[in-house]
Every structure is written in C-alpha cells, then in structure tokens.
PDB file of C-alpha atoms in Angstrom:
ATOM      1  CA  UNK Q   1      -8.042 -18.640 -12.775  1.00 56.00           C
ATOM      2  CA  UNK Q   2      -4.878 -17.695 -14.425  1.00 60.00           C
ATOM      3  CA  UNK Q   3      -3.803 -18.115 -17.977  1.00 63.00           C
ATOM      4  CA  UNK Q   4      -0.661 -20.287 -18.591  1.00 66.00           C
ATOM      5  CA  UNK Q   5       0.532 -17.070 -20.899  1.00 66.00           C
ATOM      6  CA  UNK Q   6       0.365 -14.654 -17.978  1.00 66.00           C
ATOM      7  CA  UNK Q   7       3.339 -12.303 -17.659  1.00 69.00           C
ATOM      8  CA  UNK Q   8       4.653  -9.174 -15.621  1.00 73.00           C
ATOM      9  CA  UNK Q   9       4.865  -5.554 -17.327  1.00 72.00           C
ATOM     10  CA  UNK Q  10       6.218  -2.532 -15.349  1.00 77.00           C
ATOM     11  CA  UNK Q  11       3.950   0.814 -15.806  1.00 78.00           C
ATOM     12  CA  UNK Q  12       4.685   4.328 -14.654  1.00 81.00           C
ATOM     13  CA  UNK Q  13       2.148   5.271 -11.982  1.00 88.00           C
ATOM     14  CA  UNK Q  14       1.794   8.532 -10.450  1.00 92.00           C
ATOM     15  CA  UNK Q  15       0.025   8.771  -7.264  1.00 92.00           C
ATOM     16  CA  UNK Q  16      -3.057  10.319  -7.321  1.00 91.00           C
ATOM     17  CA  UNK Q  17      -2.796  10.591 -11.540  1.00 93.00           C
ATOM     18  CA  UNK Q  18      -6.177   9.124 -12.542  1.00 93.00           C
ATOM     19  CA  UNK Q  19      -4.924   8.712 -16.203  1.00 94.00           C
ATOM     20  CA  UNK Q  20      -1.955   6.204 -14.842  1.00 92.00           C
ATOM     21  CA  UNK Q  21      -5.135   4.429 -13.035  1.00 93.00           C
ATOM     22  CA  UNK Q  22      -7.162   4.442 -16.013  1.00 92.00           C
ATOM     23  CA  UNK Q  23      -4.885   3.118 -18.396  1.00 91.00           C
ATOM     24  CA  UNK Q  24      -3.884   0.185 -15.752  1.00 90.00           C
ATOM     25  CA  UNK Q  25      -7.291  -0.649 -15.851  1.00 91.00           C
ATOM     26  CA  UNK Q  26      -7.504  -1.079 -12.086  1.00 91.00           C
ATOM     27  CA  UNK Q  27     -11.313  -0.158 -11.952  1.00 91.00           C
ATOM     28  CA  UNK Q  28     -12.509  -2.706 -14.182  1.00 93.00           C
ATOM     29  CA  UNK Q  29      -9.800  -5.554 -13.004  1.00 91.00           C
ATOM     30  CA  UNK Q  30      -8.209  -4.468  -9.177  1.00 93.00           C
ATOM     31  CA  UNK Q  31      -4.941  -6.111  -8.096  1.00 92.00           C
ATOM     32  CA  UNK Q  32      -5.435  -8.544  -5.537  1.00 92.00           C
ATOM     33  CA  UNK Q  33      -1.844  -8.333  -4.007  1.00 92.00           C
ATOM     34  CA  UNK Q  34      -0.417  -4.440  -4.251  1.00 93.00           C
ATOM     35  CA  UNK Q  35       3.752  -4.295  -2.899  1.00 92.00           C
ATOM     36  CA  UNK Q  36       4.680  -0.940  -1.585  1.00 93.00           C
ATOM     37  CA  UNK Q  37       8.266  -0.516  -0.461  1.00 91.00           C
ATOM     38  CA  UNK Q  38      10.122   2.510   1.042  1.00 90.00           C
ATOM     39  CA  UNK Q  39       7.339   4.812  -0.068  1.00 91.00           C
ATOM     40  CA  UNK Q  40       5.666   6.400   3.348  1.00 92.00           C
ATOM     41  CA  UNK Q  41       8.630   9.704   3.169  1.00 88.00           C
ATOM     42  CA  UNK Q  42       7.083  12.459   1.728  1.00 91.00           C
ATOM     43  CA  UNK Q  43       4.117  14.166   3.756  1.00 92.00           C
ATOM     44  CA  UNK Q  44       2.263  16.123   0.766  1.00 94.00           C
ATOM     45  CA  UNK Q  45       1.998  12.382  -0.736  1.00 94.00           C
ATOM     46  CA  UNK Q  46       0.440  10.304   1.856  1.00 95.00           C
ATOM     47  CA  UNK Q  47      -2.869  11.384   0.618  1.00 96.00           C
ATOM     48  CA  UNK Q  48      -2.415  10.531  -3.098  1.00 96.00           C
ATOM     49  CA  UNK Q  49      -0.869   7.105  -2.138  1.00 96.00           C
ATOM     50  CA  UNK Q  50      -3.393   6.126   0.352  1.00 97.00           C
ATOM     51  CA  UNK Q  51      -6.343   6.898  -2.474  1.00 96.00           C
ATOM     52  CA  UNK Q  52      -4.194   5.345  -5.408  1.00 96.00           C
ATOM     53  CA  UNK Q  53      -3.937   2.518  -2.958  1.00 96.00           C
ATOM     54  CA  UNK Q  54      -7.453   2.069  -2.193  1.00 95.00           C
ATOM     55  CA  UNK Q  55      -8.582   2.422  -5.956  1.00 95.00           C
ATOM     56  CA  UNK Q  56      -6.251   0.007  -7.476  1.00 94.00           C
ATOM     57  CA  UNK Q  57      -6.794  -2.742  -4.613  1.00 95.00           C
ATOM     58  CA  UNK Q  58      -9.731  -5.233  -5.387  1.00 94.00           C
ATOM     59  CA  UNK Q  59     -11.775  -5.399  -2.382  1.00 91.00           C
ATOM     60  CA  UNK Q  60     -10.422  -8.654  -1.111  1.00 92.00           C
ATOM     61  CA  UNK Q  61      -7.006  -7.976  -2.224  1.00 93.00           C
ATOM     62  CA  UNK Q  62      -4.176  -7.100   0.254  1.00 96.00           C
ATOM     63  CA  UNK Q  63      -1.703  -3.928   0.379  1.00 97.00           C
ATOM     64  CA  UNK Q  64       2.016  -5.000   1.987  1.00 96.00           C
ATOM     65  CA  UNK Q  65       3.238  -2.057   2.761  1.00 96.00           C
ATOM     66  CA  UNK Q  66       6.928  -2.517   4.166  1.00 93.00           C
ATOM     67  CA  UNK Q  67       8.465   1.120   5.339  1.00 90.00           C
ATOM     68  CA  UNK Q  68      11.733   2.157   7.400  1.00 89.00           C
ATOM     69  CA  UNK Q  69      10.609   5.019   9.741  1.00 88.00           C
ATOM     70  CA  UNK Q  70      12.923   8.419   9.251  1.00 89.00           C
ATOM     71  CA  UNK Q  71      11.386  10.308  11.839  1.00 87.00           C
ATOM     72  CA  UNK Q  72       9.419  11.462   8.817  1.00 79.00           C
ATOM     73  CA  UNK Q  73       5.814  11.780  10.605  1.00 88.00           C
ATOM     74  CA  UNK Q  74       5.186   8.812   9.243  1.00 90.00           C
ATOM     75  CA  UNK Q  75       2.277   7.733  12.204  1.00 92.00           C
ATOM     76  CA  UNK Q  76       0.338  10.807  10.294  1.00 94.00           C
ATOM     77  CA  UNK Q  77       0.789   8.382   7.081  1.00 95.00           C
ATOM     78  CA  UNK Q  78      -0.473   5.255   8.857  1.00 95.00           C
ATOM     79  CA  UNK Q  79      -3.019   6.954  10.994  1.00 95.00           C
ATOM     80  CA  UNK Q  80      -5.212   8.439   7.561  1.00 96.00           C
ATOM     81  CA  UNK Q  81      -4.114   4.707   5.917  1.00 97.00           C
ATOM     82  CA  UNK Q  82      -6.536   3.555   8.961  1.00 96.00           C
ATOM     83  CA  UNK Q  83      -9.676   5.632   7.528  1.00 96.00           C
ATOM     84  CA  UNK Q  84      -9.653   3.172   4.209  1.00 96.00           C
ATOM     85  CA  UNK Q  85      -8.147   0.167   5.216  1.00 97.00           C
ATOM     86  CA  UNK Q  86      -7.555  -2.100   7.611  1.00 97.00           C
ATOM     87  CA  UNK Q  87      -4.169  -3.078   8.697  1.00 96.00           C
ATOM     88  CA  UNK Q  88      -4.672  -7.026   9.442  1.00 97.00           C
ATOM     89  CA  UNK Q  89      -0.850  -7.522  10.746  1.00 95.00           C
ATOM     90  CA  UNK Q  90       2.323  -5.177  11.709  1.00 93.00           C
ATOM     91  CA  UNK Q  91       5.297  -6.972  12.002  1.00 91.00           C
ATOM     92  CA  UNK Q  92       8.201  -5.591  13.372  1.00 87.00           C
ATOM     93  CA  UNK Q  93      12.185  -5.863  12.874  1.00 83.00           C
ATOM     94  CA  UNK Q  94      12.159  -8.089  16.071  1.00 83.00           C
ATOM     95  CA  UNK Q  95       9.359 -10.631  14.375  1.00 83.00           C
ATOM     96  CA  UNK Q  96      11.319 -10.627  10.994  1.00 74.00           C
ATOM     97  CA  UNK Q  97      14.571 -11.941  12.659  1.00 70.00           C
ATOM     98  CA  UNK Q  98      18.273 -10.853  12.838  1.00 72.00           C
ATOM     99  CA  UNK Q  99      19.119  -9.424   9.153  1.00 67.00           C
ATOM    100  CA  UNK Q 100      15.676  -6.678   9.480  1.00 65.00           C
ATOM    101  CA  UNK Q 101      16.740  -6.222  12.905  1.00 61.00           C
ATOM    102  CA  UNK Q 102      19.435  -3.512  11.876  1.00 71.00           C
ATOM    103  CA  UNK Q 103      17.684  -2.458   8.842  1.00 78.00           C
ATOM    104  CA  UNK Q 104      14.710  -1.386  11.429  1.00 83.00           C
ATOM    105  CA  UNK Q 105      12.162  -2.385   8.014  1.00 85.00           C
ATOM    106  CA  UNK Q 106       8.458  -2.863   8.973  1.00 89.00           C
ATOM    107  CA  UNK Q 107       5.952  -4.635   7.460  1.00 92.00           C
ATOM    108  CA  UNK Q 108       2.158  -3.617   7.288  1.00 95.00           C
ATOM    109  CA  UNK Q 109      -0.374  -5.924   5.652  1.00 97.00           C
ATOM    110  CA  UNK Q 110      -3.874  -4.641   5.018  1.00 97.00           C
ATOM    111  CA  UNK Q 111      -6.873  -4.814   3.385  1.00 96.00           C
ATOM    112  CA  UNK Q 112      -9.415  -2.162   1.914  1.00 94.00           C
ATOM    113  CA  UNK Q 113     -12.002  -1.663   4.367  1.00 94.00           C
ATOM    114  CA  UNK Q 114     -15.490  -2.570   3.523  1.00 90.00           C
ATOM    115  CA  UNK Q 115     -18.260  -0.358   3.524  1.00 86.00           C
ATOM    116  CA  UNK Q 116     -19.840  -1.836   6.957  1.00 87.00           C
ATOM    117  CA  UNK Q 117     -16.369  -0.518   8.020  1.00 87.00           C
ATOM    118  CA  UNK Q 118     -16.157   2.688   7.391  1.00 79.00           C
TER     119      UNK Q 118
END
C-alpha cells in the first residue's frame, strides 16, 4: 500500500553509523528496493557497507548493486557480500548492450539471506 502523498527525501548516511540508521528508521520500516552505485572502491569500507546494507534492507527487499571494477580487490567486496546475501543475478556489460559495453558497469541484484541460509 502506498499513500497518494508519498514523496522522496535525500538523508546523509554513513556506513556503518548506527545513528544515520536510527534516524532513517530502517529497523522499524526496511527499504524494499536499496540502489548502490559506484560504491565497492574503498577496502576498509566493504564491511560497513555490507552491514548497513543488510540492516536497512527488509527481508524480501532487493539490493542493486551496479559497480565498475578498478582492479580495486573488489572480489574481496563481493565474496563477504555472499556471507549475508544472496546475489539472485550478475549481469554483465555484454548482457546490458553496446553503451555499458565500454563503460565495463556491472550489475548485481540480491537479496538478504534468510536465516535457513546462513
């Protein structure tokens, strides 16, 4: 059900930062649909972005996570992402068609994994 007065509000968020989590009130109402862009680059923060991840997702809801790989180490990123969720579909520059093709942008969708999956 959504209300015919819904509307969008940008919020700073800190991975990691409980308080930012807290005061988007993702524990009592989780996003069902989470965009990440261009954010798997930084090694000391795959950790805080895989748990802010994981506790602002609803348990049905789906992370797209699209990502340009740097060379970065960013299997190590995707590799602990696979401890919390599972990653339903990884499309490729080839599947996305000529214009991705030389921007070499993937595209992860996944979904928290449930407790019989962990």
């Amino acid at each position: 059900d959504h209300p015919a007065d819904a509307s969008v509000e940008a919020r700073p968020l800190e991975w990691g930062r409980e308080q930012d989590l807290i005061a988007l009130n993702v524990h009592e109402r989780p996003f069902d649909l989470i965009l990440a862009s261009d954010c798997v680059y930084k090694q000391d923060l795959f950790g805080p972005l895989i748990a802010t991840l994981h506790a602002a997702a609803s348990e049905d809801g789906l992370v797209l996570i699209s990502h340009k790989p740097r060379g970065l180490r960013e299997e190590v990123f995707f590799h602990k992402l696979k401890q919390k969720f599972v990653i339903l579909k990884a499309i490729s520059p080839d599947d996305l068609g000529k214009g991705f093709l030389q921007s070499n942008v993937f595209l992860h969708i996944c979904r928290r994994k449930r407790s019989s999956e962990l």
